[in-house]
XYZ file of C-alpha atoms in Angstrom:
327
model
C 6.265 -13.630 13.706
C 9.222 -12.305 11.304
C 7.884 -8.264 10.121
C 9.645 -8.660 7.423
C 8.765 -9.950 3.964
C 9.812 -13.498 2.950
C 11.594 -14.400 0.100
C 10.759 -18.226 -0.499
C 10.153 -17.936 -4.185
C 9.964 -21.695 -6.349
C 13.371 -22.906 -6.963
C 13.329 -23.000 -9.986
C 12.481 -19.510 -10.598
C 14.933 -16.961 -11.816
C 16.351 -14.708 -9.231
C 14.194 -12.003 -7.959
C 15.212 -8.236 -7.909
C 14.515 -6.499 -4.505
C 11.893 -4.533 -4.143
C 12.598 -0.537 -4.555
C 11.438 2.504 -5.051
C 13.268 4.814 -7.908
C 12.854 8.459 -7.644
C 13.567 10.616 -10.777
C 13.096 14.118 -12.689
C 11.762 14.376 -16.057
C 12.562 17.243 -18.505
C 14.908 19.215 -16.895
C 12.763 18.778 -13.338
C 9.666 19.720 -15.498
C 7.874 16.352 -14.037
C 8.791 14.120 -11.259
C 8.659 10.322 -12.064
C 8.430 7.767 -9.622
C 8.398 3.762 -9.811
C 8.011 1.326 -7.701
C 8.685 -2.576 -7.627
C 6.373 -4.357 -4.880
C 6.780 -7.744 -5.802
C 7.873 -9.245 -2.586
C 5.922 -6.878 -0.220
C 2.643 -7.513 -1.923
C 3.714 -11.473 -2.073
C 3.825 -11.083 1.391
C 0.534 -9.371 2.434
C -1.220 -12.221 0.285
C 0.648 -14.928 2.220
C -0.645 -13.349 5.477
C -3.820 -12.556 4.830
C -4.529 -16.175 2.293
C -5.757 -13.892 -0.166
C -7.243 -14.906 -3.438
C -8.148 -13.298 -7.066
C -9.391 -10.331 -6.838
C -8.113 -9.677 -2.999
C -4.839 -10.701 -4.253
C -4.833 -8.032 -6.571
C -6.152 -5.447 -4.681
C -3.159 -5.517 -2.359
C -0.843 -5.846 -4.707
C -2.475 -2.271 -6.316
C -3.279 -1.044 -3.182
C 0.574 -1.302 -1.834
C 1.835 -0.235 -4.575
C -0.068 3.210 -4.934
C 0.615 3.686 -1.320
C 4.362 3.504 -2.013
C 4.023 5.313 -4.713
C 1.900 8.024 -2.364
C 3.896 8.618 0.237
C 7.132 10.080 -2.339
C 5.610 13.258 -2.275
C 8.217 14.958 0.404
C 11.741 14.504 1.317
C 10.797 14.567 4.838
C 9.587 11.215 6.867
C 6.209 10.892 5.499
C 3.032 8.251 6.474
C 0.313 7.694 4.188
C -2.522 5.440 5.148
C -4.642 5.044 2.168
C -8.146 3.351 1.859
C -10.269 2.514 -0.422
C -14.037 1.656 0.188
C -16.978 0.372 -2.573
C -20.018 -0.853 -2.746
C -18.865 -4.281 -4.143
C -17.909 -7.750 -2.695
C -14.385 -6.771 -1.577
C -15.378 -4.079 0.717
C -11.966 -1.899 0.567
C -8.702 -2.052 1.250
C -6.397 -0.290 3.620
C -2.800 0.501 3.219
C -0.278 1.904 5.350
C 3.211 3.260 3.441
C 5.988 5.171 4.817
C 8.639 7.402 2.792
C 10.974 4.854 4.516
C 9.851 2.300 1.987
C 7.507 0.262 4.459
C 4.172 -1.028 3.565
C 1.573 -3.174 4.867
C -2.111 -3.154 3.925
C -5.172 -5.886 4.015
C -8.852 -6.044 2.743
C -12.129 -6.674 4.102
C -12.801 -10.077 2.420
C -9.240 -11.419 1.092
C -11.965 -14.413 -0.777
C -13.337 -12.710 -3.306
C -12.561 -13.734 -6.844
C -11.667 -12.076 -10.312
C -14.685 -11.345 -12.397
C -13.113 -13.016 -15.459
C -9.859 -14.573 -14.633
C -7.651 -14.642 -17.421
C -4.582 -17.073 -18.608
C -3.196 -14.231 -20.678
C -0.738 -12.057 -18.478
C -1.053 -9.359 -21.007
C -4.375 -8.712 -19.916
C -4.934 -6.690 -17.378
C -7.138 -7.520 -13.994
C -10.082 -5.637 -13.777
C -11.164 -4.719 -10.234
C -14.081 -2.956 -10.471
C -17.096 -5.947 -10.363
C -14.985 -6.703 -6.565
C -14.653 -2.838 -5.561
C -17.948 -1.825 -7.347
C -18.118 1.616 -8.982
C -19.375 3.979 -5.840
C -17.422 4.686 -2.919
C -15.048 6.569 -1.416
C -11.050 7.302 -1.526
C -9.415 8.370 1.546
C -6.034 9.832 2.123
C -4.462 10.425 5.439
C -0.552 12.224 5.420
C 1.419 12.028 8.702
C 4.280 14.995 7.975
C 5.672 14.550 11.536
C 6.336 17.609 13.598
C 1.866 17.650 14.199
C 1.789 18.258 10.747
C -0.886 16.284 9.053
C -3.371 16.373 5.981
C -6.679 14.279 4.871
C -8.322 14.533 1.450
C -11.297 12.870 0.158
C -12.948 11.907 -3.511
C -15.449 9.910 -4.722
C -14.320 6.530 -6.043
C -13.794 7.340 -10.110
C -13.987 3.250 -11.283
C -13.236 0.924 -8.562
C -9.923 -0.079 -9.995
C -7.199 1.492 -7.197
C -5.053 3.228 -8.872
C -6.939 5.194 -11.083
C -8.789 5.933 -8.104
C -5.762 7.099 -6.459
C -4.844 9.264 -9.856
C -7.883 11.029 -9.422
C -7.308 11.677 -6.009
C -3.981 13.295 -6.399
C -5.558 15.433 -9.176
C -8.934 16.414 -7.678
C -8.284 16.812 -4.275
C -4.251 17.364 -3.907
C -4.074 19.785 -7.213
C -1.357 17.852 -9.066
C -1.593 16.619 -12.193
C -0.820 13.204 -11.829
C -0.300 9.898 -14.174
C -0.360 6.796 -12.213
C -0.521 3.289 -13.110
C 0.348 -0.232 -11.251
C -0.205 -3.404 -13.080
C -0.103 -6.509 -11.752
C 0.497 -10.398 -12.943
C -0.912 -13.807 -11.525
C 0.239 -16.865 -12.652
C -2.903 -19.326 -14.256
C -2.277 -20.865 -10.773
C -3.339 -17.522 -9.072
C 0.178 -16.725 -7.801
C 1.707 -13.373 -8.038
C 4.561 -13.308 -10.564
C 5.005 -9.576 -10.264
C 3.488 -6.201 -8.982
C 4.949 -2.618 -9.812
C 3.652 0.886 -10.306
C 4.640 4.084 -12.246
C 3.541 7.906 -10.821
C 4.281 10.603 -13.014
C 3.606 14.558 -11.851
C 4.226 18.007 -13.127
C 6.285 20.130 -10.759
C 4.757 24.014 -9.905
C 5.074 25.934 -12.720
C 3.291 23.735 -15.556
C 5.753 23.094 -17.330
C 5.287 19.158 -16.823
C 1.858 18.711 -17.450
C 2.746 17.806 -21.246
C 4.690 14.912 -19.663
C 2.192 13.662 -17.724
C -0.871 13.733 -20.320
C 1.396 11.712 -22.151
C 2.324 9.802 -19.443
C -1.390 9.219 -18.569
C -2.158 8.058 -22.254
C 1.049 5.867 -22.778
C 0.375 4.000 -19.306
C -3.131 3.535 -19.911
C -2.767 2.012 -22.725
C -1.009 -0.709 -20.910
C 2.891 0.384 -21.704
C 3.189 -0.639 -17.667
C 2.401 -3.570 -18.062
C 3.791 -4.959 -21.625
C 7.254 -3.783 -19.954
C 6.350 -6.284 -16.760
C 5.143 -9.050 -19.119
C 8.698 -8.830 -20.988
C 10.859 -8.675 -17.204
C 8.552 -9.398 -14.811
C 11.383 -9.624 -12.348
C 13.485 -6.981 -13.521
C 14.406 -3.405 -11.073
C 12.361 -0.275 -10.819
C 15.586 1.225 -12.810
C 14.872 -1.296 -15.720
C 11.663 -0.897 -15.388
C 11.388 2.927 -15.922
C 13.830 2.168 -18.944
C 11.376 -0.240 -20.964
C 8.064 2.158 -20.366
C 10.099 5.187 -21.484
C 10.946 3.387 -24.618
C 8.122 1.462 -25.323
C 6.461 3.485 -28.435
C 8.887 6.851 -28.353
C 7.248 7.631 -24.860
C 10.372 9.335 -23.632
C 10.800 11.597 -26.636
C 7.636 13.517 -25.142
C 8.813 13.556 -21.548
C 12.780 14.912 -21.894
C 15.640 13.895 -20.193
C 15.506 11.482 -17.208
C 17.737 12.005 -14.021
C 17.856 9.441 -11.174
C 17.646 11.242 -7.912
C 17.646 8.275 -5.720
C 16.718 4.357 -5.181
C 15.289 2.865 -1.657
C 14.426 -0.448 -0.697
C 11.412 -1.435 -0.015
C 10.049 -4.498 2.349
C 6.662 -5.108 4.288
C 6.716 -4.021 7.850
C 4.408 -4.267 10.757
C 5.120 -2.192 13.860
C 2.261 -3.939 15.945
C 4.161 -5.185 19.055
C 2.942 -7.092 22.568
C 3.499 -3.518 24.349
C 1.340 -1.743 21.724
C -1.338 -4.584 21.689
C -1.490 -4.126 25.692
C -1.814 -0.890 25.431
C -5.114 -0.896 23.467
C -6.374 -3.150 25.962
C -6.322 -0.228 28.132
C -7.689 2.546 26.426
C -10.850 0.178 26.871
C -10.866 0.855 30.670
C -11.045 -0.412 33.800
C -14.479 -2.100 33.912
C -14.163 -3.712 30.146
C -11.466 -5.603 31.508
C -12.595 -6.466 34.906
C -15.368 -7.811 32.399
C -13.523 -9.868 30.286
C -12.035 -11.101 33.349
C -15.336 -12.761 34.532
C -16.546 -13.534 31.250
C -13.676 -14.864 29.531
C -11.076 -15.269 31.203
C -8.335 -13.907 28.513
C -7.928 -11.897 25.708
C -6.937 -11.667 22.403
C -5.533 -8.895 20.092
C -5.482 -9.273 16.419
C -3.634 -6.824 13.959
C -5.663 -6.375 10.816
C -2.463 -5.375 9.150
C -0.078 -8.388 9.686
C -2.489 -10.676 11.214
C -0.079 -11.723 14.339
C -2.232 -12.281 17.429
C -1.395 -11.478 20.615
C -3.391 -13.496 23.985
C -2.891 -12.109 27.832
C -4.645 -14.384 30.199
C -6.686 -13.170 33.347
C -3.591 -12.659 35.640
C -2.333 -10.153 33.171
C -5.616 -8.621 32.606
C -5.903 -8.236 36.482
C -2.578 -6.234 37.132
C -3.662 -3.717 34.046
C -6.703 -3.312 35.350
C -5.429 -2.722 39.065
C -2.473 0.380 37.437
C -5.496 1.526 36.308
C -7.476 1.598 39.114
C -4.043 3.285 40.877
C -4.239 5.973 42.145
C -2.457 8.940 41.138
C -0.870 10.972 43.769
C -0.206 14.653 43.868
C 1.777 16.401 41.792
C 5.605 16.307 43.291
């Protein structure tokens, strides 16, 4: 199975921009802005997993705030976000690299919007699917051992102002972050993208992001999808900043750099072996008798991998090895 996001969009449709991440300063490097187009990678996820409504949205939201999430460093950087509630969907789980990978699912990918809407102006709401109690986890892989977790209470069920409060409660930086999403009235995504705006040490760019966090909540995100819903993050950033005089309260913008983004699974055969041994040797002498093969499923990308008996046998038996002296 191909890691890598499709691209089969209808014929007929205009051409699609890649997905990207844009990484800027605002204000003289008062703020950092960041935006994200995740179009194709959430189109993806949703085609793997067969998700519907609400699910559909959720991992569109979900990918996109862990893009947006794992910006914070120049270094390589893995986030693996997740969000659990007390409502039909369950959570969701998302795995983002600095790189500009993603890949994410949820526990039900059925569960439908609350009041789906033909308008695409209207937002989705996500709370009667995530529910309103919960809990928002953050994992950071620095590399070099260096890691960090942080924890909050879910704020409204509705991802990424879940994921705002995080970075403000438990991280300590003011933060404005917003991603909208569009279905189609057929339930297809037309478009998924996500603004993050943050003040820089000092304070100096916390006047940028209060504004930031009133002009995007009052949906300037998403009027700017609704008028290019297949436009770049570059265009995007453009359209919010002048939707309404926004950018006359944040400064200057500078472009620092654009990456591509794509979905990207690193589950392999070798890796999906491998957990078959952590479960020892009896558990597979077991599943030998009982069953006769095995399976391994990837939550993430959904490829399966099977190993019949014989190969269960011979990993059971180098486990069984033994192991000699030191030489």
């Amino acid at each position: 199975m191909n890691d890598e996001a499709t691209r089969d969009a209808p014929e007929n449709a205009p051409e699609n921009a890649p997905d990207e991440i844009l990484r800027c300063t605002l204000g003289d490097g008062a703020a950092r802005l960041v935006a994200v187009t995740a179009t194709e990678v959430a189109r993806e996820a949703i085609r793997r997993h067969g998700a519907t409504g609400a699910a559909a949205v959720a991992l569109a939201r979900g990918l996109t705030s862990g893009l947006l999430l794992a910006t914070l460093t120049k270094d390589d950087e893995r986030v693996t976000l997740q969000l659990l509630g007390d409502g039909p969907l369950g959570g969701i789980t998302v795995d983002a690299t600095s790189g500009g990978t993603a890949r994410g699912y949820v526990k039900d990918p059925t569960v439908p919007l609350d009041e789906p809407s033909d308008d695409e102006a209207a937002r989705p709401s996500l709370t009667p699917s995530m529910g309103r109690n919960g809990l928002v986890s953050v994992a950071r892989d620095l590399g070099l051992r260096q890691s960090f977790r942080g924890q909050t209470e879910l704020v409204s069920g509705e991802i990424d102002e879940d994921c705002e409060h995080y970075l403000t409660q438990s991280e300590q930086i003011e933060s404005a972050l917003r991603c909208e999403t569009i279905l189609a009235a057929d339930g297809t995504l037309v478009s998924a993208a996500g603004l993050l705006v943050q003040a820089m040490p000092g304070g100096r760019g916390v006047r940028a992001v209060l504004a930031a966090r009133a002009h995007l909540g009052d949906g300037a995100l998403l009027r700017a999808l609704v008028a290019a819903p297949r436009g770049d993050a570059a265009g995007l950033v453009t359209r919010t900043l002048a939707d309404r005089g926004f950018g006359e309260a944040t400064g200057a913008l500078s472009v620092l750099e654009t990456r591509p983004v794509r979905f990207h699974c690193p589950c392999t055969r070798d890796r999906a072996a491998a957990s078959l041994t952590l479960l020892g040797a009896a558990e597979l002498a077991s599943m030998i008798i009982e069953d006769g093969r095995a399976e391994v499923a990837c939550n993430f990308c959904r490829a399966r991998h099977d190993f019949s008996a014989a190969e269960l046998e011979m990993m059971r038996r180098e486990l069984e090895r033994p192991i000699g002296p030191p030489s």
